[in-house]
Coordinates of C-alpha atoms in Angstrom, one line a residue:
X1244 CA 7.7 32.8 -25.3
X1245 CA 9.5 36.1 -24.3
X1246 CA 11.6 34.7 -21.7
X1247 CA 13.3 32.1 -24.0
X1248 CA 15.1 35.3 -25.3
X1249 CA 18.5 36.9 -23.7
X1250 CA 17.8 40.4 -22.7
X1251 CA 20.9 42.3 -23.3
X1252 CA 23.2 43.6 -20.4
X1253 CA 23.0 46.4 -18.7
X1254 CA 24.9 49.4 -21.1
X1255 CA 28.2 50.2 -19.4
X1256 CA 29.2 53.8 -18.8
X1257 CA 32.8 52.6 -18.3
X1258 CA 35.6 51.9 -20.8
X1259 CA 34.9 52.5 -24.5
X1260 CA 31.3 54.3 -24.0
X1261 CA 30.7 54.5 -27.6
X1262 CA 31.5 50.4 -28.2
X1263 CA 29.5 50.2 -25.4
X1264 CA 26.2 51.8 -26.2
X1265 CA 26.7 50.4 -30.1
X1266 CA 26.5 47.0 -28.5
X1267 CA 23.6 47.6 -26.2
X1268 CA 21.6 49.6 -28.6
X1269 CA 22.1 46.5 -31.2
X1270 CA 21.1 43.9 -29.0
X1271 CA 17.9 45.9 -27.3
X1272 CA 17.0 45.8 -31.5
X1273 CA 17.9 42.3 -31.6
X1274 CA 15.7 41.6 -28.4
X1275 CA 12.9 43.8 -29.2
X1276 CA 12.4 42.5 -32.4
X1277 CA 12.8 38.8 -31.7
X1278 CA 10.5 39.1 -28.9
X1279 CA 8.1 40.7 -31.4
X1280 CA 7.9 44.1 -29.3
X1281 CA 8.1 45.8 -32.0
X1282 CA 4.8 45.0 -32.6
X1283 CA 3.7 46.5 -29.1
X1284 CA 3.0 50.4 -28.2
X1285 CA 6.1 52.8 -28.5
X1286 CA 5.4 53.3 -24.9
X1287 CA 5.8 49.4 -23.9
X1288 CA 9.1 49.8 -26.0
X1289 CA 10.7 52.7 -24.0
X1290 CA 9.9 51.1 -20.8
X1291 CA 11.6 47.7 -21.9
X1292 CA 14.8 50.1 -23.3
X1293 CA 14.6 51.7 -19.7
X1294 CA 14.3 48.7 -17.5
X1295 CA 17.2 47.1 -19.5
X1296 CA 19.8 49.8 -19.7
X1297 CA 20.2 49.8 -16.3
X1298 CA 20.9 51.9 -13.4
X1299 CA 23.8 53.6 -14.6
X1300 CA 22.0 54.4 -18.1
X1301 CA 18.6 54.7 -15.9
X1302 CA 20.8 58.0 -13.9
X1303 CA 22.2 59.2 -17.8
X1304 CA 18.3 59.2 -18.7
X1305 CA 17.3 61.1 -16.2
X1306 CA 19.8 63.8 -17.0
X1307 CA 18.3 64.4 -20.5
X1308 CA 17.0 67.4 -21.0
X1309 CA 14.0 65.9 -22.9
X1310 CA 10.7 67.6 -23.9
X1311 CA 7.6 65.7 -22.8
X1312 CA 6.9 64.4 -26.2
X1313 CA 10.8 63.7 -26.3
X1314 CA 10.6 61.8 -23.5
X1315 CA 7.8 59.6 -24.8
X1316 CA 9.4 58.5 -27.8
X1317 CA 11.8 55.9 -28.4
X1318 CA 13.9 57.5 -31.3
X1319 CA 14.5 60.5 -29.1
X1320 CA 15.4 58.6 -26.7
X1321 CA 17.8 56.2 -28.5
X1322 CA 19.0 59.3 -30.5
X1323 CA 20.0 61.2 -26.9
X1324 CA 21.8 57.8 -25.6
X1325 CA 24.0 57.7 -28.8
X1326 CA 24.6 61.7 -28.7
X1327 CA 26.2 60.9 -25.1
X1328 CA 28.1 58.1 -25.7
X1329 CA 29.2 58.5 -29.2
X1330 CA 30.9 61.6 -28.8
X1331 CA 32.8 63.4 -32.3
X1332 CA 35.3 61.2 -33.0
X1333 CA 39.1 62.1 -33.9
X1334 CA 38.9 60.9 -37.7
X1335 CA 43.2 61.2 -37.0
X1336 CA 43.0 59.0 -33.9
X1337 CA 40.9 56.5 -35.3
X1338 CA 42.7 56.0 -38.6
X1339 CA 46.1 55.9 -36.7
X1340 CA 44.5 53.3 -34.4
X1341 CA 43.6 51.6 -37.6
X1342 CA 46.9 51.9 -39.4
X1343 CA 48.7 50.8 -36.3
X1344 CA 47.2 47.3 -36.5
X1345 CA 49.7 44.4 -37.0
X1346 CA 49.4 40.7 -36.5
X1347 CA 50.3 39.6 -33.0
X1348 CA 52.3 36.5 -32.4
X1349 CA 50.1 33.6 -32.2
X1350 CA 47.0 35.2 -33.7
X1351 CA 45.3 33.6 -36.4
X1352 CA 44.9 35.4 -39.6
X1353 CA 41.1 35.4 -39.2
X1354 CA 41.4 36.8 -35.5
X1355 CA 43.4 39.5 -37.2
X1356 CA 41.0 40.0 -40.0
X1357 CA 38.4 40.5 -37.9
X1358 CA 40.3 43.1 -36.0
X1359 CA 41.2 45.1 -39.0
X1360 CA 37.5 44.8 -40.3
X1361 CA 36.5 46.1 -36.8
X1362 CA 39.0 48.8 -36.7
X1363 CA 38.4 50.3 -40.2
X1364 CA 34.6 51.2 -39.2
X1365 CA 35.6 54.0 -37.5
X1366 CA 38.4 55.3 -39.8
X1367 CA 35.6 56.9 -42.5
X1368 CA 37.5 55.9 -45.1
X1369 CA 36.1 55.5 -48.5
X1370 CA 37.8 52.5 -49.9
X1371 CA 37.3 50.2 -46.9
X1372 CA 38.5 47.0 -48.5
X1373 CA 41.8 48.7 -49.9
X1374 CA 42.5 49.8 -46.6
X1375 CA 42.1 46.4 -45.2
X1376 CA 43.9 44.4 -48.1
X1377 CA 46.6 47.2 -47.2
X1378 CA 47.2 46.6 -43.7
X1379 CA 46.9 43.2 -44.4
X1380 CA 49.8 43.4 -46.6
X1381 CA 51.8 45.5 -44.2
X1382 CA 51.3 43.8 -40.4
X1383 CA 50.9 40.4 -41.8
X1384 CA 53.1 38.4 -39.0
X1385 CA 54.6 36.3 -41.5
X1386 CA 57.4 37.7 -44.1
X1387 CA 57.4 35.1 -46.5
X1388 CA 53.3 36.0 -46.7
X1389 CA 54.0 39.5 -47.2
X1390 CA 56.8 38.9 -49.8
X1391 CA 54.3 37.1 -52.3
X1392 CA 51.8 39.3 -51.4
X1393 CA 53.9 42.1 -52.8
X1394 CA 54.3 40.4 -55.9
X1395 CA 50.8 40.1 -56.9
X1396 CA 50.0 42.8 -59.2
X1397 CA 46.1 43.0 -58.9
X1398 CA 46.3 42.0 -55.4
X1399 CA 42.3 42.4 -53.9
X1400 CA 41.5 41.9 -51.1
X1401 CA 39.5 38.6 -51.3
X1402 CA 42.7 37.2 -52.9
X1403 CA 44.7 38.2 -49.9
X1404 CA 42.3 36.8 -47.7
X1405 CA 42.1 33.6 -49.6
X1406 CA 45.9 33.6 -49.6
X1407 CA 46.9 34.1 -46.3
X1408 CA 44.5 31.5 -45.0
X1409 CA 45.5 28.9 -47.6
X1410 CA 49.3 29.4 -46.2
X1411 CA 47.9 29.2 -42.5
X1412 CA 46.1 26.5 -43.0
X1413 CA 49.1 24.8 -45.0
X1414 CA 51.6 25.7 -42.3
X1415 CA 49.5 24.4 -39.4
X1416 CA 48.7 20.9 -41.4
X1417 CA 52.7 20.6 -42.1
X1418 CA 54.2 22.1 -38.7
X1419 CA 55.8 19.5 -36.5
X1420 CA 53.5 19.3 -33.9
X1421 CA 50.7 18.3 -36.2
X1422 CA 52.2 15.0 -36.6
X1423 CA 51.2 12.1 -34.0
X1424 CA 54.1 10.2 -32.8
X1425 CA 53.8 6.3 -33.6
X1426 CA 55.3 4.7 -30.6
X1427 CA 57.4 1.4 -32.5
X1428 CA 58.5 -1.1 -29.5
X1429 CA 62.4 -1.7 -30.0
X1430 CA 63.6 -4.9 -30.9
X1431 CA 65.0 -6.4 -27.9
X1432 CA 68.6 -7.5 -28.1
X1433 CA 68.8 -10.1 -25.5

């Protein structure tokens, strides 16, 4: 029954270390928890976390500097992975990472969505939806979009959402290449 069940990859120590390990440590929860060992020993647990992170995160392990009773215990062990990779964060950086978002030519408006609903996570702002209705509003690709938007006086951001895809999905179904061409024979003249 377990081996119907994707283990996740190994965690990379490369690139964005604190995506990275966020990633891993939700799918090992995933994994454990769909393969119902979570129901087995702590000790079964930790070996499955250590056989899956990896030789890379195998090396980081081994560079704890881990109690015995630390060592045997899953939460200190997930808590030391996360102190690693998850370093403080520049609250600056991350918000002008965030506020630097704009829709790229050719992305949909949900692709872009997603991105600001991605990027906000890290920003620790309070009023997460404001922020994202805002930079909606501002790096919308579309200026006739942004122009109504601006006129909406109790603009939310479910409303933006609803109103940018409605004019997507409007533009797409009335663009030119949405039409089939009807091939008509010509009359010949002869």
């Amino acid at each position: 029954m377990e081996s119907i069940f994707k283990p996740p990859e190994p965690l990379h120590l490369d690139g964005n270390i604190s995506d990275n390990w966020r990633k891993f440590e939700q799918q090992f929860q995933i994994f454990i928890e769909a393969t119902e060992l979570d129901q087995k020993s702590e000790a079964k647990q930790l070996a499955v976390l250590l056989n899956l992170v990896g030789n890379d995160g195998l090396d980081l392990y081994n560079s704890f500097t881990l109690t015995e009773a630390e060592r045997k215990s899953l939460k200190s062990v997930l808590k030391k992975f996360a102190e690693y990779c998850s370093p403080k964060k520049n609250v600056i950086f991350e918000r002008y990472r965030f506020n630097s978002i704009v829709q790229k030519e050719g992305q949909t408006f949900d692709n872009f969505l997603t991105e600001l609903r991605k990027g906000v996570k890290t920003t620790d702002y309070k009023e997460q939806d404001d922020m994202v209705r805002d930079r909606i509003v501002m790096g919308i690709a579309n200026k006739n979009t942004q122009e109504r938007l601006l006129r909406e006086e109790a603009l939310t951001l479910q409303k933006a959402v609803d109103f940018c895809r409605a004019t997507e999905a409007s533009q797409v179904k009335h663009s030119p290449r949405s039409y089939k061409m009807r091939c008509v024979p010509v009359p010949s003249t002869k």
